[in-house]
Coordinates of C-alpha atoms in Angstrom, one line a residue:
Q17 CA 13.6 -8.0 2.9
P18 CA 16.3 -9.7 0.8
E19 CA 16.7 -12.4 3.4
L20 CA 13.2 -13.7 2.5
N21 CA 14.5 -15.1 -0.8
D22 CA 17.1 -17.1 1.1
V23 CA 14.5 -18.5 3.4
L24 CA 12.1 -19.4 0.6
A25 CA 15.0 -21.1 -1.3
R26 CA 15.4 -23.8 1.4
S27 CA 14.1 -27.2 0.6
D28 CA 11.8 -27.3 3.7
M29 CA 10.1 -24.2 2.5
R30 CA 9.1 -25.7 -0.9
Q31 CA 5.4 -26.1 -0.2
L32 CA 5.1 -22.5 1.0
K33 CA 7.0 -21.1 -1.9
E34 CA 4.7 -23.0 -4.4
R35 CA 1.7 -21.4 -2.7
I36 CA 2.9 -17.8 -3.3
T37 CA 0.9 -16.6 -6.2
H38 CA 2.4 -13.2 -6.9
N39 CA 5.9 -11.7 -6.5
F40 CA 6.7 -8.0 -6.9
T41 CA 10.1 -6.5 -7.0
L42 CA 10.0 -3.0 -5.5
G43 CA 12.6 -0.3 -5.6
P44 CA 13.0 2.5 -3.0
L45 CA 10.6 5.4 -3.0
V46 CA 12.0 8.6 -4.4
R47 CA 11.8 11.9 -2.5
E48 CA 8.6 13.1 -4.1
D49 CA 6.9 9.8 -3.5
I50 CA 8.0 9.9 0.1
A51 CA 6.3 13.2 0.6
E52 CA 3.0 11.9 -0.9
Y53 CA 3.4 8.6 1.1
I54 CA 3.6 10.6 4.4
D55 CA 0.6 12.8 3.5
F56 CA -1.4 9.7 2.4
R57 CA -0.7 7.9 5.7
L58 CA -1.6 11.0 7.7
R59 CA -4.9 11.3 5.9
A60 CA -5.6 7.6 6.4
A61 CA -5.1 8.2 10.1
G62 CA -7.7 11.0 10.0
Y63 CA -5.6 14.2 9.6
K64 CA -7.1 16.8 7.3
G65 CA -5.0 19.9 7.8
A66 CA -2.0 21.4 6.1
P67 CA 1.1 19.3 5.6
L68 CA 2.9 18.6 8.9
F69 CA 6.3 17.9 7.5
S70 CA 8.3 20.8 6.0
Q71 CA 10.0 20.3 2.7
P72 CA 13.6 20.3 4.2
A73 CA 12.3 17.8 6.8
V74 CA 11.0 15.5 4.1
T75 CA 14.3 15.8 2.2
M76 CA 16.3 14.8 5.3
L77 CA 13.9 11.9 6.1
A78 CA 14.1 10.6 2.6
K79 CA 17.9 10.5 2.7
A80 CA 18.0 8.8 6.0
S81 CA 15.4 6.2 5.1
I82 CA 16.9 5.4 1.7
G83 CA 13.4 4.9 0.5
L84 CA 12.4 2.1 2.8
T85 CA 8.8 2.5 4.0
R86 CA 9.6 0.7 7.2
R87 CA 12.2 3.3 8.0
I88 CA 10.0 6.1 6.8
N89 CA 7.3 5.0 9.3
I90 CA 9.7 4.8 12.2
L91 CA 11.3 8.2 11.4
A92 CA 8.0 9.9 10.8
D93 CA 6.6 8.6 14.1
K94 CA 9.6 9.7 16.1
S95 CA 9.6 13.1 14.4
L96 CA 6.0 13.7 15.3
L97 CA 6.7 12.8 18.9
S98 CA 9.7 15.2 18.9
A99 CA 7.6 18.0 17.4
Y100 CA 4.8 17.4 20.0
A101 CA 7.4 17.5 22.8
A102 CA 8.6 20.9 21.5
N103 CA 5.0 22.2 21.1
K104 CA 5.5 22.7 17.4
R105 CA 2.8 22.3 14.7
E106 CA 5.3 21.5 12.0
V107 CA 8.0 18.9 11.8
T108 CA 11.3 20.6 10.9
P109 CA 14.8 19.1 10.2
D110 CA 15.6 19.5 13.9
E111 CA 12.9 16.9 14.8
V112 CA 14.0 14.6 11.9
R113 CA 17.6 14.8 13.0
A114 CA 16.7 13.8 16.5
A115 CA 14.7 10.9 15.2
I116 CA 17.6 9.7 13.0
E117 CA 20.0 9.9 16.0
D118 CA 17.6 7.9 18.1
C119 CA 17.2 5.2 15.4
E120 CA 20.8 4.5 14.5
F121 CA 20.0 2.7 11.3
S122 CA 22.8 0.7 9.7
S123 CA 24.2 2.4 6.6
P124 CA 24.5 -0.3 3.9
A125 CA 21.9 0.1 1.2
P126 CA 19.8 -2.9 0.3
N127 CA 20.2 -5.0 -2.9
W128 CA 17.0 -3.9 -4.7
K129 CA 17.3 -6.6 -7.2
Q130 CA 16.6 -9.1 -4.4
H131 CA 14.1 -6.9 -2.5
K132 CA 10.7 -8.6 -2.9
T133 CA 7.3 -8.2 -1.4
V134 CA 5.3 -11.4 -1.5
M135 CA 1.6 -11.1 -2.0
G136 CA -1.0 -13.8 -1.5
A137 CA 0.3 -16.5 0.9
V138 CA 2.8 -14.2 2.7
G139 CA 2.0 -10.8 4.0
A140 CA 3.7 -8.1 6.0
A141 CA 2.5 -5.1 8.0
C142 CA 4.2 -2.4 10.0
G143 CA 2.6 0.0 12.4
I144 CA 3.2 3.7 13.3
A145 CA 1.5 5.5 16.1
A146 CA 0.0 8.6 14.4
L147 CA -0.3 11.6 16.7
I148 CA -2.6 13.4 14.2
W149 CA -5.2 14.5 16.8
L150 CA -2.4 16.4 18.6
F151 CA -2.2 18.7 15.6
A152 CA -5.9 19.1 15.1
S153 CA -6.2 22.1 17.4
Q154 CA -4.0 25.1 17.9
R155 CA -3.3 24.2 21.6
P156 CA -3.2 20.5 22.0
S157 CA -3.8 19.0 25.4
A158 CA -2.4 15.8 26.9
P159 CA -2.3 12.6 24.7
T160 CA -4.8 9.9 25.1
S161 CA -4.5 6.2 24.9
S162 CA -6.1 5.9 21.4
S163 CA -3.9 5.8 18.4
S164 CA -4.3 5.5 14.6
V165 CA -2.3 2.7 13.0
I166 CA -0.7 3.2 9.6
T167 CA -0.2 -0.2 7.9
A168 CA 1.3 -1.8 4.9
S169 CA 4.8 -1.1 3.6
D170 CA 3.7 -0.8 0.0
P171 CA 3.4 2.6 -1.7
P172 CA 0.0 4.1 -1.3
V173 CA -2.8 3.2 -3.7
A174 CA -6.0 5.1 -3.9
P175 CA -8.8 3.0 -2.5
A176 CA -11.4 1.3 -4.7
V177 CA -15.1 2.3 -4.5
A178 CA -16.5 1.7 -1.1
A179 CA -20.2 2.6 -1.6
P180 CA -22.3 4.3 -4.2
I181 CA -22.8 8.0 -3.8
A182 CA -26.4 9.0 -2.9
Q183 CA -26.2 12.4 -1.2
V184 CA -26.5 15.4 -3.6
Q185 CA -25.0 18.7 -2.4
P186 CA -24.2 22.0 -4.0
P187 CA -21.1 22.0 -6.2
I188 CA -17.8 23.3 -4.7
P189 CA -16.2 26.2 -6.6
P190 CA -12.7 25.3 -7.8
A191 CA -9.6 27.2 -6.8
A192 CA -8.6 27.9 -10.3
P193 CA -10.8 28.6 -13.3
A194 CA -11.3 25.8 -15.8
P195 CA -11.5 26.1 -19.6
P196 CA -15.0 26.9 -20.8
P197 CA -17.1 23.8 -21.4
T198 CA -17.8 25.0 -25.0
A199 CA -14.1 25.0 -25.8
L200 CA -13.7 21.5 -24.4
A201 CA -16.7 20.2 -26.4
A202 CA -15.2 21.7 -29.6
A203 CA -11.8 20.0 -28.9
P204 CA -10.8 17.1 -31.1
T205 CA -11.5 13.6 -29.8
V206 CA -8.5 11.8 -28.4
A207 CA -8.1 8.2 -29.3
L208 CA -8.3 5.7 -26.5
P209 CA -5.4 3.3 -25.8
P210 CA -5.8 -0.1 -27.6
G211 CA -8.1 -2.5 -25.9
I212 CA -9.7 0.2 -23.6
K213 CA -13.5 0.7 -23.9
L214 CA -15.2 3.4 -22.0
G215 CA -18.8 4.7 -21.8
P216 CA -19.8 8.0 -23.5
L217 CA -19.5 10.2 -20.3
T218 CA -16.2 8.6 -19.3
T219 CA -14.9 9.1 -22.8
Q220 CA -15.9 12.7 -22.7
R221 CA -14.2 13.3 -19.3
Y222 CA -11.1 11.6 -20.6
N223 CA -11.0 13.8 -23.7
E224 CA -11.4 16.9 -21.5
E225 CA -8.6 15.7 -19.3
Q226 CA -6.3 15.3 -22.2
Q227 CA -7.0 18.8 -23.6
W228 CA -6.7 20.3 -20.1
L229 CA -3.4 18.5 -19.5
Q230 CA -1.8 20.2 -22.5
N231 CA -1.9 23.6 -21.0
A232 CA -2.1 22.9 -17.2
N233 CA 0.7 24.1 -15.0
S234 CA 2.7 21.1 -13.9
E235 CA 3.3 22.6 -10.5
H236 CA -0.4 23.1 -9.8
W237 CA -2.4 20.5 -7.8
F238 CA -5.7 18.6 -8.3
I239 CA -7.9 16.4 -6.1
Q240 CA -7.7 12.6 -6.7
I241 CA -11.2 11.4 -5.8
L242 CA -10.7 7.8 -6.6
A243 CA -8.9 5.3 -8.8
M244 CA -10.0 1.8 -9.7
D245 CA -9.2 -1.1 -12.0
I246 CA -11.1 -0.8 -15.4
G247 CA -14.0 -3.2 -15.4
E248 CA -17.6 -2.8 -16.2
E249 CA -18.3 0.3 -18.3
Q250 CA -21.7 0.8 -16.8
Q251 CA -20.4 0.8 -13.3
I252 CA -17.8 3.5 -14.1
E253 CA -20.4 5.5 -15.9
A254 CA -22.8 5.3 -12.9
I255 CA -20.1 6.4 -10.4
L256 CA -19.0 9.3 -12.7
R257 CA -22.7 10.5 -13.0
K258 CA -23.2 10.5 -9.3
I259 CA -20.0 12.4 -8.7
S260 CA -20.9 14.9 -11.4
A261 CA -24.2 15.5 -9.6
Q262 CA -22.3 16.8 -6.5
L263 CA -19.4 18.8 -8.0
A264 CA -18.9 21.2 -10.9
A265 CA -19.1 18.9 -13.9
E266 CA -16.6 21.0 -16.0
Q267 CA -14.0 20.4 -13.3
I268 CA -14.3 16.6 -13.2
R269 CA -11.9 14.7 -15.4
V270 CA -10.8 11.2 -16.0
Y271 CA -7.3 9.9 -16.7
L272 CA -6.0 6.4 -17.7
G273 CA -3.1 4.7 -16.1
K274 CA -1.7 1.3 -15.0
R275 CA -0.8 -0.5 -11.9
G276 CA 1.6 -3.1 -13.1
N277 CA -0.1 -4.6 -16.1
T278 CA -3.6 -3.7 -14.9
P279 CA -5.3 -0.8 -16.6
R280 CA -6.6 1.8 -14.1
I281 CA -9.0 4.7 -14.3
G282 CA -8.9 7.7 -12.1
I283 CA -11.5 10.4 -11.4
I284 CA -10.0 13.8 -10.5
Y285 CA -11.3 17.2 -9.7
G286 CA -10.2 20.9 -10.0
E287 CA -7.0 22.7 -10.4
F288 CA -5.3 24.5 -7.5
E289 CA -2.2 26.7 -7.3
T290 CA -1.0 25.1 -4.0
Q291 CA -1.3 21.9 -2.1
Q292 CA -2.8 23.8 0.8
A293 CA -5.6 25.1 -1.4
A294 CA -6.3 21.6 -2.7
T295 CA -6.3 20.2 0.9
K296 CA -8.7 22.9 2.0
S297 CA -11.1 22.0 -0.8
I298 CA -10.9 18.4 0.1
A299 CA -12.2 19.2 3.6
A300 CA -15.2 20.9 1.9
L301 CA -16.2 17.9 -0.3
P302 CA -19.6 16.2 0.4
A303 CA -19.5 13.6 3.1
A304 CA -20.3 10.8 0.5
L305 CA -17.1 11.7 -1.4
Q306 CA -15.0 11.7 1.8
N307 CA -15.6 7.9 1.8
Y308 CA -13.2 7.6 -1.1
H309 CA -10.4 9.2 1.0
P310 CA -9.6 11.9 -1.7
Y311 CA -6.1 13.4 -1.6
A312 CA -4.1 16.1 -3.4
R313 CA -1.7 15.4 -6.2
Q314 CA 0.4 17.5 -8.5
I315 CA -0.4 17.7 -12.2
K316 CA 3.1 16.6 -13.2
K317 CA 2.3 13.2 -11.8
L318 CA -0.1 12.7 -14.7
R319 CA 2.5 13.4 -17.3

């Protein structure tokens, strides 16, 4: 909220302003990010089926919300209610249009140079009543009083490790064949970014990811199992070994990224032609891996 800067600039707010440890300037979410944001929040609320919002519906919602997560939450909530009232299993532009008319947002776009989210001393949260359970069966009954709450107006971030993986189950066959392990082993080693140190297994999976990424179809999908800040090499190695014991090892890859200035490491799995295929495979993952809240992403997001 741009008005927050004006409030914090007042002399009587000096002590509070000095206690704010981190400021982040955030721009609006783009259309592709909005689609992933909605899917992420639905999964966080417990939904595990196919996408509920059609592509035209997401496009209309993105335009009406101008990338503001607060507006996205409101429009998505009202669209779900409208779809339930019409006994539909998918949100279409008709439901989004009804939600837009009901909201009557003001048209001026925000000044993104002044739009800040304050972390540390000041926090914000917004709620959205998720009707996920209404879509869990083919013929939903009446709604109950329980609801799932979607919080935080920041873009979604894959959760950190919640608990070590102990349960060992048979590997899940991938939707698309992977390059033979021998070919990957023979591939040249890729140099790590400066200042990054990884264990031997993590380095191997990173090299395999780099070789795979050269020929992978950008429109295909993969499963993001988890992402975490780079820390202890042994901890990352241990997590990777335990995941490798439950899934097809040749389909497990590691990529490197950043969140702000903080190096991040992600563990991903498989390659799928469609988002639906990736989502179906997520539902079949071992229960221990479900604790990481895995979700589907497109390969082009890694490039």
